[in-house]
Amino acid sequence: CADVCPRDAIIFNERYEAHIDKEKCIECGACAKVCPFSAIANRKRPCVIACKVDAITTKEGEVAAIDYDKCISCGACVTQCPFGAITDISFITDVIDIIQGSENNEKYKVYALIAPSISSQFTYAKLGQVISGIKKLGFNSVVEVALGADMVSYNESLELVEKGVLTSSCCPAFVDYIKKNFPHLEKYVSHNLSPMGTIARYIKKLDPGCKTVFIGPCTAKKAEAQLSKVSEYVDAVITFEELQALFDSKDLDITTLEEEVLDNASYFGRIFARSGGLADAVREGLREHGVTEDKFVFKPIVCDGIEACRMALLKLSRSPEVLGGNFIEGMACAGGCIGGAGCLTQGRKSRSGVDKYGMEANEKTIKGAISALKE
Ligand code: SF4
Ligand code: SF4
């Protein structure tokens, strides 16, 4: 172990017992790999390993602390902590207050804005039963955020042509990561609100005074909803886990409910939930705007997970030529939103669940979904 340590951090006492000098150790793990007795274990906490922006430190008295100047609210530490010692801020009581305050939606209407990844989540019930369950909780209407995604991709495709190089703005953790680590690249971030903000703004215009609650897989959306440009449109954010908790609190067995039909968005809006879906939707947006390849060649770089995003942003820092593309789809979670910290289930099945949900959309074009809304 002493031979492989690049920092000479392994020292031996008089009994020839090895010790690691923590001041010198850079935690590269080289010693653990060669130890024939497996005597060196990686005792990094799961949250520290999960945090890809090095926002968690355990120095002072071994108590973990989050550096909020670095944290991008991705929630990876929350899901990885085996003791449940890290939790995201919950707005579940705010949601209960909003519903009760509406007096059965007579004082104001309460809208549930459901993220497209919902299609892969409540695997024990049909999606239509989940929609019914949400209404049973006291929501007046359920709206697909995928429709906001349709609006975003339609606008973002034109913004891309105008600017030449663009990064997506749908994932608040990705946008926050750029702000905190690559501020010189902020000029490339799309000016569009996220699908959540976009659909909430639309609903608030349509029904002033109403309340909107986003329900999704995302802890970063809770932080996004506090931003001044979003807070006037989104009143509260809860995760799928918290939605399940609301069902449980009411002893609501959604499998016994009739199915409600929800069909606002297009195929392309719905596949935003998985990695690559946003890039596909922007390509479709270009096609529907009549932007042909002789006018603009779309070269997306699809990144899921902060490490992949970081690599792309490092390249873009050098130049768009080094990046080798003109559009970065940045999603902080592995696999996209189907890997979000507030998900009930994750994995490959979630991806196929989202694709199936997309295929079931009546509207096959983005324009079709948006114009149906305007009618
Ligand atoms: S929420 Fe994400 S960025 Fe923040 S400390 Fe946890 S893992 Fe790190
Ligand atoms: S990838 Fe999706 S779920 Fe994950 S932080 Fe970004 S928006 Fe939230």
Coordinates of N, CA and C and ligand atoms in Angstrom, one line a residue, residues 50-51 53 55-56 66 71-77, ligand 1:
A50 N -22.5 10.2 -3.0 CA -23.6 10.5 -4.0 C -23.5 12.0 -4.5
C51 N -23.0 12.8 -3.7 CA -22.9 14.3 -4.0 C -21.8 14.5 -5.1
V53 N -21.2 17.3 -6.5 CA -20.6 18.6 -6.6 C -19.8 18.9 -5.3
A55 N -20.5 19.0 -2.2 CA -21.2 20.0 -1.3 C -21.2 19.5 0.1
I56 N -20.9 18.2 0.3 CA -21.0 17.6 1.7 C -19.7 17.4 2.3
I66 N -23.9 20.5 4.7 CA -24.0 20.8 3.3 C -23.6 22.2 3.1
C71 N -24.4 23.3 -3.2 CA -25.5 22.4 -3.4 C -26.4 22.8 -4.5
I72 N -26.9 21.9 -5.4 CA -27.8 22.2 -6.5 C -29.1 21.5 -6.2
S73 N -29.4 21.1 -5.0 CA -30.7 20.5 -4.6 C -31.1 19.3 -5.4
C74 N -30.2 18.5 -5.9 CA -30.5 17.4 -6.7 C -31.2 16.3 -5.9
G75 N -30.9 16.2 -4.6 CA -31.5 15.2 -3.8 C -30.8 13.9 -3.7
A76 N -29.7 13.7 -4.4 CA -29.0 12.4 -4.5 C -28.6 12.0 -3.1
C77 N -28.2 12.9 -2.2 CA -27.8 12.6 -0.8 C -29.0 12.0 0.0
Ligands
SF4_1 S1 -28.9 17.8 -2.7 FE1 -27.4 17.1 -4.3 S2 -25.9 18.8 -4.5 FE2 -27.0 19.1 -2.6 S3 -25.7 18.1 -1.0 FE3 -27.3 16.6 -1.7 S4 -26.3 15.4 -3.3 FE4 -25.1 17.3 -3.0

